[in-house]
CSV table of C-alpha atoms and ligand atoms in Angstrom, one decimal:
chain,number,residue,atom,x,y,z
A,1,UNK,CA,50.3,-46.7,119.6
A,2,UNK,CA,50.8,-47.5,123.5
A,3,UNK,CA,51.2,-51.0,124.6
A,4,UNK,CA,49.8,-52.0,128.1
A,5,UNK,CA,50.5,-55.6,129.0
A,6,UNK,CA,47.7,-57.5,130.3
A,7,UNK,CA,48.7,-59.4,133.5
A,8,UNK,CA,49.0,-59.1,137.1
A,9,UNK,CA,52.3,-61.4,136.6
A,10,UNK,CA,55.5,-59.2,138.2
A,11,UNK,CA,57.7,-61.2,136.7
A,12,UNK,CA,55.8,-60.8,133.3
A,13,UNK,CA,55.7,-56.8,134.0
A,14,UNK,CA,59.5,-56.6,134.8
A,15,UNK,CA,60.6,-58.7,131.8
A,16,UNK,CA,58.0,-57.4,129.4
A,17,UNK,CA,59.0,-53.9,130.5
A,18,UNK,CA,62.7,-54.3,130.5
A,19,UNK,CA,62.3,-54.8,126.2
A,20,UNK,CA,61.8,-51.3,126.5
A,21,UNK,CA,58.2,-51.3,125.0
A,22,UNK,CA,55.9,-51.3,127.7
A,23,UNK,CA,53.8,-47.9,128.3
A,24,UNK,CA,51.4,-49.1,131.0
A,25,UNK,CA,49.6,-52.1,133.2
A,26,UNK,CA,46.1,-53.6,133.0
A,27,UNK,CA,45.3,-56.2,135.8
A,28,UNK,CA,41.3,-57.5,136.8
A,29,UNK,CA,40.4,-59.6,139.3
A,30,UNK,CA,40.7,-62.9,137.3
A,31,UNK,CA,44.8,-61.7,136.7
A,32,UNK,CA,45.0,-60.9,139.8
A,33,UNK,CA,43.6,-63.9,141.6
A,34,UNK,CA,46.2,-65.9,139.1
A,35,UNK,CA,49.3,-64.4,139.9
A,36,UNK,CA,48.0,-64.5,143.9
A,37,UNK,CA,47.3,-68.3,143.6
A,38,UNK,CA,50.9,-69.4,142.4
A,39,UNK,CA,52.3,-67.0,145.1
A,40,UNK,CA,50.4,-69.0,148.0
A,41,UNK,CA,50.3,-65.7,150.2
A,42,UNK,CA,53.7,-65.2,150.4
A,43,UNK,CA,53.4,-61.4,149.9
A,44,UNK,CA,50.5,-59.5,151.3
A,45,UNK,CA,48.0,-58.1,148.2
A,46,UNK,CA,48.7,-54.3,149.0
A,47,UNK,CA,52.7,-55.2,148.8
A,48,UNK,CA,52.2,-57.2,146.1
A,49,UNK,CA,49.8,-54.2,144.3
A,50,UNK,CA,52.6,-51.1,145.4
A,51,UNK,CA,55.8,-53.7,143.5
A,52,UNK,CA,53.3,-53.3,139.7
A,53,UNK,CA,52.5,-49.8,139.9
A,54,UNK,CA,56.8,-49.2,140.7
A,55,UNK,CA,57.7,-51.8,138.1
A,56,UNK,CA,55.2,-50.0,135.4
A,57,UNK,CA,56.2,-46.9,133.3
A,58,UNK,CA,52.8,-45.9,133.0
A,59,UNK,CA,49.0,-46.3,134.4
A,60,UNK,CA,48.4,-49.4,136.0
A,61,UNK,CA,44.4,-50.1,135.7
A,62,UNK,CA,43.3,-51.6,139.0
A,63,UNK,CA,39.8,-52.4,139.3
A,64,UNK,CA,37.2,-51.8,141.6
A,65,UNK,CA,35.0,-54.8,142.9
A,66,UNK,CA,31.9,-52.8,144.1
A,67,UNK,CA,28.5,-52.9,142.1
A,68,UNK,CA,26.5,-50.3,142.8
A,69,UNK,CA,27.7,-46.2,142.1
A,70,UNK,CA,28.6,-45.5,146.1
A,71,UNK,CA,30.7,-48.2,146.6
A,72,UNK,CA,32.7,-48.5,143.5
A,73,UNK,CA,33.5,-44.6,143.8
A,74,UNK,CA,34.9,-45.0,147.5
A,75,UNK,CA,36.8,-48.0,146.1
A,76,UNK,CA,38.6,-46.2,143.1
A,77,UNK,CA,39.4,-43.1,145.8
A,78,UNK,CA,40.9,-45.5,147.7
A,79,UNK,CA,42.6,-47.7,145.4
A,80,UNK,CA,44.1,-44.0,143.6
A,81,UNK,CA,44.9,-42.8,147.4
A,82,UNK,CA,47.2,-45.9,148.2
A,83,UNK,CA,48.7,-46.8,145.2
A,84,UNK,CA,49.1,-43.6,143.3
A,85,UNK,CA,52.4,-42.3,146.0
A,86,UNK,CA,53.9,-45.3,144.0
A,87,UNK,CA,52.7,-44.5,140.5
A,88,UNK,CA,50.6,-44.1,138.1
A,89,UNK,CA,47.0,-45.3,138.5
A,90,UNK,CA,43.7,-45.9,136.7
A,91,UNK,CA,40.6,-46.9,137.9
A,92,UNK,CA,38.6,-50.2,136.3
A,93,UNK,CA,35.2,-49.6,136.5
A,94,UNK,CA,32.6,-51.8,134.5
A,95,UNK,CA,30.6,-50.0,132.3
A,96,UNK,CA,27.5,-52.1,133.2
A,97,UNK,CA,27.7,-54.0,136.5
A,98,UNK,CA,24.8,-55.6,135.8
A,99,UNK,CA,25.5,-59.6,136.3
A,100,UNK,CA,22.1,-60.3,134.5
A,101,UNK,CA,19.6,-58.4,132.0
A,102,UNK,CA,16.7,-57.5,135.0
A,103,UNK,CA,18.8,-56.9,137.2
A,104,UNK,CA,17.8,-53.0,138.4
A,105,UNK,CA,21.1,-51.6,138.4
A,106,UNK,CA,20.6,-47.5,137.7
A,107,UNK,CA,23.8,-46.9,135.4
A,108,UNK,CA,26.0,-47.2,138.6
A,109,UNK,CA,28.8,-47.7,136.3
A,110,UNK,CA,28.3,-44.4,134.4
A,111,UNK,CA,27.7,-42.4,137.4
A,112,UNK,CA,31.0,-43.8,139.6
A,113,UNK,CA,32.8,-42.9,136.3
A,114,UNK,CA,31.5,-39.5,135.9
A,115,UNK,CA,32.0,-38.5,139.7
A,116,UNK,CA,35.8,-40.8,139.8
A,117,UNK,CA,36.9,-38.6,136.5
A,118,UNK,CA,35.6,-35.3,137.8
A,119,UNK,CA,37.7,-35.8,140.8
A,120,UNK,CA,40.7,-36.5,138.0
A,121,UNK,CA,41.0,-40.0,138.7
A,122,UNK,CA,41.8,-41.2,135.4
A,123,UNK,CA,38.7,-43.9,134.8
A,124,UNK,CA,39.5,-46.8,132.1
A,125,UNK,CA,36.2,-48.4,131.2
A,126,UNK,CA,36.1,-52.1,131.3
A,127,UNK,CA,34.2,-55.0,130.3
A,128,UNK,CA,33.1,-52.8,127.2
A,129,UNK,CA,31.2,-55.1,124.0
A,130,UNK,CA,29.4,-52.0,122.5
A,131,UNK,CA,29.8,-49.2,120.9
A,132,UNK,CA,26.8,-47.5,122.5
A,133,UNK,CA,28.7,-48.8,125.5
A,134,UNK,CA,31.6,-46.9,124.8
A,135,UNK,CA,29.4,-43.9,123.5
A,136,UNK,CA,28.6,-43.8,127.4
A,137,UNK,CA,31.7,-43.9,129.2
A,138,UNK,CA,33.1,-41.2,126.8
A,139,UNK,CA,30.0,-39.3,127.9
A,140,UNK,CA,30.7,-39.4,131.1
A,141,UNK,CA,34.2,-38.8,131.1
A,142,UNK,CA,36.3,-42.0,130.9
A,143,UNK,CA,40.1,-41.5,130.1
A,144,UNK,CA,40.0,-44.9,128.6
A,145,UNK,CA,37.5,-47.1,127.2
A,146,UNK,CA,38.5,-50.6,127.1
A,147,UNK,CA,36.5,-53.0,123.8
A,148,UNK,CA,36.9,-56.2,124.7
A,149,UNK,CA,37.8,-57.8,121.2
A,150,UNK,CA,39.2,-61.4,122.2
A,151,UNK,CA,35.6,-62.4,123.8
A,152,UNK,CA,33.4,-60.7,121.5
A,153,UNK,CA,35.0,-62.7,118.7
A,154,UNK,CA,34.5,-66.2,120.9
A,155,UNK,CA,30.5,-64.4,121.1
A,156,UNK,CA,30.7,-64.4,117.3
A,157,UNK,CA,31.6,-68.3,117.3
A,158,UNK,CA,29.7,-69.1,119.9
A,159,UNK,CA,26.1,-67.9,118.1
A,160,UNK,CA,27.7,-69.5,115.6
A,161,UNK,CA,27.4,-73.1,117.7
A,162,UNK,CA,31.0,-72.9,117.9
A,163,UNK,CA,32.9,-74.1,121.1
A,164,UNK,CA,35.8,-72.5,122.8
A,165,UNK,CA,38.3,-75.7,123.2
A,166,UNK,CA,36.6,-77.9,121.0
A,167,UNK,CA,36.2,-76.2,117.8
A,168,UNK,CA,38.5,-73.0,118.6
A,169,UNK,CA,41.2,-72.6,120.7
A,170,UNK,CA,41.6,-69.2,122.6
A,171,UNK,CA,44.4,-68.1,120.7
A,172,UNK,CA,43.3,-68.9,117.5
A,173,UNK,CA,42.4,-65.4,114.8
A,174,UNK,CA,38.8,-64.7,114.0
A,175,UNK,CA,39.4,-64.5,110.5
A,176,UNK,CA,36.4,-62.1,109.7
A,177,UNK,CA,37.0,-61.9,105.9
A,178,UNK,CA,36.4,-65.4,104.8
A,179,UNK,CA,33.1,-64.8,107.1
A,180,UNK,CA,32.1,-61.8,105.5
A,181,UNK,CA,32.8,-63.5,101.9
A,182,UNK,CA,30.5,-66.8,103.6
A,183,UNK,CA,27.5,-64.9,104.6
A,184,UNK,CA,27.8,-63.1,101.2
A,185,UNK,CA,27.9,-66.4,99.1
A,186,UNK,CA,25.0,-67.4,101.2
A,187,UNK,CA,23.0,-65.0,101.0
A,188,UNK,CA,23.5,-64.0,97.2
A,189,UNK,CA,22.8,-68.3,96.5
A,190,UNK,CA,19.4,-67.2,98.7
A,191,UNK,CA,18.3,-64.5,96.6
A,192,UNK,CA,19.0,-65.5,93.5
A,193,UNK,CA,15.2,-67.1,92.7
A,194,UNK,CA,13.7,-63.9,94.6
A,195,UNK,CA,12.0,-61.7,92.4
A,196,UNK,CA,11.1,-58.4,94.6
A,197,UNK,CA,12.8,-56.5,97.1
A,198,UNK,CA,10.1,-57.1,99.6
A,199,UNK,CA,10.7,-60.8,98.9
A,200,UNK,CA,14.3,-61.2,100.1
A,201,UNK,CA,13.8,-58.9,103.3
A,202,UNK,CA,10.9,-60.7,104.7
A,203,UNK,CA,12.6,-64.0,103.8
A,204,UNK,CA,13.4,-66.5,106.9
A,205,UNK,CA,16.0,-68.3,106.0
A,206,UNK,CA,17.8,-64.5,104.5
A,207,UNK,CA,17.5,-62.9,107.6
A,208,UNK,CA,18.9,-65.8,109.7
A,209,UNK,CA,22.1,-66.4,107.0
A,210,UNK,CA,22.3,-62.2,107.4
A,211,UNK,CA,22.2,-62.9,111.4
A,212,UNK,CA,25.2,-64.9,111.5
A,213,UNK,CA,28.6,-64.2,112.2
A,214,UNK,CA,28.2,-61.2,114.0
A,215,UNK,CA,26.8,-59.3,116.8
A,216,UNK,CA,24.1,-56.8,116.2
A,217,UNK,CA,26.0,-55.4,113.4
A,218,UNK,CA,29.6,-56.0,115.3
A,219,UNK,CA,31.5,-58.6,112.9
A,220,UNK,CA,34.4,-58.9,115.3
A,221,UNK,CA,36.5,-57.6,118.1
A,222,UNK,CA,38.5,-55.7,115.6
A,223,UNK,CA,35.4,-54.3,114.4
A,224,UNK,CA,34.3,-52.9,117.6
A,225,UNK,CA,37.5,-51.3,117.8
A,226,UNK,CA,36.7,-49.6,114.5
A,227,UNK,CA,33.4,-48.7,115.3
A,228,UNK,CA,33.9,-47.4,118.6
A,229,UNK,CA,37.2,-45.2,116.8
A,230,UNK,CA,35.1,-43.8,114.2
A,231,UNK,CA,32.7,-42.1,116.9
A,232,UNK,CA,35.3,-41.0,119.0
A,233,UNK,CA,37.1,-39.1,116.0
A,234,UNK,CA,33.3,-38.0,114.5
A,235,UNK,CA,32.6,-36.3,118.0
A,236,UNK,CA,36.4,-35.4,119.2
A,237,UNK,CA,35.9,-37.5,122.4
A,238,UNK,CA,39.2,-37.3,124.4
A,239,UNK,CA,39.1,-40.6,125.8
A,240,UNK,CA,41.2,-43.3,124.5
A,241,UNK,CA,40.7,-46.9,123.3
A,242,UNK,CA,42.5,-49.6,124.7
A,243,UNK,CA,41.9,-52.5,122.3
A,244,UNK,CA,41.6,-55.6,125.3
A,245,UNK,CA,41.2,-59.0,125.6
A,246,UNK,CA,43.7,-59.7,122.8
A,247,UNK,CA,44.0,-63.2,122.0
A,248,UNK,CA,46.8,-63.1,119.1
A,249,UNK,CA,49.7,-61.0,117.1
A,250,UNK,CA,47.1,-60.2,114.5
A,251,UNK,CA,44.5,-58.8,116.2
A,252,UNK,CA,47.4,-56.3,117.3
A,253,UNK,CA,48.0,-55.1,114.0
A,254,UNK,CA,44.3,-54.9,113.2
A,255,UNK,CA,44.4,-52.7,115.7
A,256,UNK,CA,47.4,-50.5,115.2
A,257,UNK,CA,46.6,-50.5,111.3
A,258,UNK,CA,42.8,-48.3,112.7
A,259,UNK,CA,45.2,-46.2,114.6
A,260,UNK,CA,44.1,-47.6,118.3
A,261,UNK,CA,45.2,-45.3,121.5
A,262,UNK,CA,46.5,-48.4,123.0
A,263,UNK,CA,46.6,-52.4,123.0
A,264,UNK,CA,46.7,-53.9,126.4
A,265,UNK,CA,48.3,-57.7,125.2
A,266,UNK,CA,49.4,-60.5,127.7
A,267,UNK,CA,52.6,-61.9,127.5
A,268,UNK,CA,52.8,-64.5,125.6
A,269,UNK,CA,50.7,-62.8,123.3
A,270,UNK,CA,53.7,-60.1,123.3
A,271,UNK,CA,56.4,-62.6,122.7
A,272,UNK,CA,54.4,-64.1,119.6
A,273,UNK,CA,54.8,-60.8,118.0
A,274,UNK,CA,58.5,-61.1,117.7
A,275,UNK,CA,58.5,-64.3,116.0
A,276,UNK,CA,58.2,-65.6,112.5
A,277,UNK,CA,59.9,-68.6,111.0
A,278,UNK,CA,61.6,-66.7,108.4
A,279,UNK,CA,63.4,-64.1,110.6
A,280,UNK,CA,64.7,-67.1,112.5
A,281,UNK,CA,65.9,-68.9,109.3
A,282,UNK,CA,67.5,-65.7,107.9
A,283,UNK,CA,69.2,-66.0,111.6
A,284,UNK,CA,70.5,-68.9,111.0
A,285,UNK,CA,72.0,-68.3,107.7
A,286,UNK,CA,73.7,-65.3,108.2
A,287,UNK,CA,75.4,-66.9,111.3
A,288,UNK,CA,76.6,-69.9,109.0
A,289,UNK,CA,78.2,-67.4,106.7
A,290,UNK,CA,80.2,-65.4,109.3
A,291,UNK,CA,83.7,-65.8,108.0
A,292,UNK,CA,86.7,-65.6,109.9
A,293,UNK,CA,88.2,-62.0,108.8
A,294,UNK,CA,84.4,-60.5,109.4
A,295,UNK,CA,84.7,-62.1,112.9
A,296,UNK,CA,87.8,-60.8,113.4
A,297,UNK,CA,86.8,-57.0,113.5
A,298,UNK,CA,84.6,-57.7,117.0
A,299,UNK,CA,87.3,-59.3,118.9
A,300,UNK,CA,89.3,-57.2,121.6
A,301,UNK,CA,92.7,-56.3,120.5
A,302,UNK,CA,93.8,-58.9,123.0
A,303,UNK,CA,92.4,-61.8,121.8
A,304,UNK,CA,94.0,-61.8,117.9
B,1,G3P,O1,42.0,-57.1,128.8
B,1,G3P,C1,41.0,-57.8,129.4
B,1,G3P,C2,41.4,-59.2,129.6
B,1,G3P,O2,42.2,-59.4,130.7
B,1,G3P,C3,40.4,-60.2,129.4
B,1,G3P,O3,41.0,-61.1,128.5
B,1,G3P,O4,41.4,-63.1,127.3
B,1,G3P,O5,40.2,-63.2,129.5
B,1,G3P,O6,39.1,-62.2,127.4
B,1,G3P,P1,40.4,-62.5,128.2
C-alpha cells in the first residue's frame, strides 16, 4: 500500500517524507489556505506550490477550483503545465461540483476528467461519498478515485443526531461493529411479535431502526472503501483508491487489511501510527537493563 500524506504543510511533507515512507502529496483548498494563513504571504502561492511538488517523491494532487467542465479542464492543463517541470502531478477534480441538489450542473466533473485523462493528465477524483460516484470517475478515466471515509463516518453520526465536537471528536473511530451488532439487537427485539414476512417489512418503526447507522447501504467510511474495491477488482478498472479524509490509525489498517491502492493520512494522523504504550514501556525496560559489558561493545576503541 502507498501512503500520501494529507497536508499542504512543507514542513509536515519534508519531515513526514524524510521517515522514508512517504509515496505522494494530497493538498485541497482548505490545506492549502491553512498552511498559506500561518505563512502571512511571506512566499508567493506558485513558489510556495513548486517547494511540495520538489519535496514529494511522488504525485502531488493539486486541485482545481473551477465548476463547470471548461474551466476546470484549462485549470488542471495549467496547473500540470507549471508544476509538472518540478514533479509529479495530479489533478483534483470533484466528481460532482454541484454545491446543492438543483443545481443544473451537466456532469462537468465527469467530462473535465475524461478530456484531463485523455490528455494523460493523471486525474484523482475527489470529494467522492459513493460508490456509484466512484463507478463514474473510473468510467471516465480517473487514475485515482479518492472515498472520503473520515466525513462519511461523521454523516453516519450525524443522521444519527450525533454532533461533531459535542458528542464525537474528529479523531475519534467509528466503531461500525458494535453498530452493526445495535441495529441487529434492535431490530431482532422488533420482530420478535411479528408473525409474517410482509409484517416486519412494512413495519415503521423496522424500517427506521434498519435506516440507521448508515448511508444508503454505506455503514462507514471503511465500508465505502470496500464497496468501491470490490467493483473495481469485479470490472478490472485501472484506477486506484486512495482511502481519504482519514481521521485515525485504525481506519488505516481497515484500509490496508481490504488491500487499498493508497491512504492519503495527515500528519498527526501518521505519527499516531507509530505509537502504542506498550512499545514505549518495552523501551523503557530494555534500556534499564543495559549492563555495563553489553554497553561496552558500542563504544569507540578510544573511549574504554
Ligand atoms: O483527504 C481529504 C481530506 O483532506 C479531507 O479531510 O478530515 O477534512 O474530512 P477531512
Amino acid at each position: 500500500m502507498k501512503i500520501f500524506i494529507d497536508t499542504a504543510e512543507l514542513d509536515e511533507i519534508k519531515r513526514a517524507v524524510s521517515w522514508g515512507i512517504i509515496d505522494g502529496v494530497t493538498t485541497n483548498p482548505s490545506l492549502i489556505k491553512r498552511a498559506v494563513d500561518r505563512r502571512k504571504g511571506k512566499i508567493s502561492m506558485e513558489d510556495y506550490i513548486k517547494e511540495i511538488v520538489k519535496a514529494s517523491p511522488g504525485p502531488v494532487s493539486l486541485e482545481v477550483i473551477g465548476r463547470r467542465a471548461n474551466e476546470m479542464i484549462e485549470q488542471g492543463m495549467l496547473l500540470h503545465e507549471k508544476f509538472s517541470p518540478f514533479g509529479e502531478v495530479a489533478i483534483k477534480i470533484p466528481v460532482n461540483p454541484s454545491m446543492n441538489d438543483d443545481e443544473n450542473i451537466d456532469f462537468d466533473g465527469l467530462k473535465a476528467i475524461r478530456r484531463l485523462s485523455s490528455e494523460g493528465i493523471a486525474v484523482n477524483t475527489t470529494l467522492v461519498m459513493t460508490p456509484e460516484q466512484a463507478l463514474l470517475a473510473a468510467k471516465a478515466g480517473a487514475a485515482y478515485v479518492s472515498p472520503f471515509a473520515g466525513r462519511i463516518d461523521d454523516y453516519i453520526r450525524a443522521n444519527m443526531g450525533m454532533r461533531i465536537g459535542e458528542d464525537f471528536q474528529k479523531g475519534d473511530y467509528l466503531n461500525h461493529d458494535l453498530l452493526r451488532r445495535a441495529r441487529d439487537k434492535i431490530l431482532g427485539d422488533a420482530m420478535a411479535s411479528a408473525s409474517s414476512v410482509r409484517e416486519i417489512y412494512e413495519s415503521r418503526l423496522i424500517n427506521s431502526v434498519a435506516d440507521q447507522g448508515h448511508d444508503n447501504g454505506v455503514y462507514s467510511g471503511v465500508d465505502l472503501v470496500a464497496r468501491i474495491l470490490r467493483i473495481f477488482r469485479a470490472y478490472g478498472f485501472k484506477t486506484e483508491v486512495i482511502a481519504a479524509s482519514i481521521r485515525n490509525p485504525r481506519q488505516v489498517r481497515e484500509v490496508a487489511e481490504l488491500g487499498v491502492h493508497i491512504a492519503t493520512v495527515p500528519f498527526n494522523v501518521l505519527k499516531g501510527m507509530i505509537k502504542h504504550y506498550k512499545t514505549a514501556e518495552g523501551m523503557r525496560r530494555f534500556m534499564d537493563d543495559v549492563v555495563p559489558q553489553y554497553r561496552e561493545l558500542f563504544m569507540k576503541k578510544k573511549e574504554l
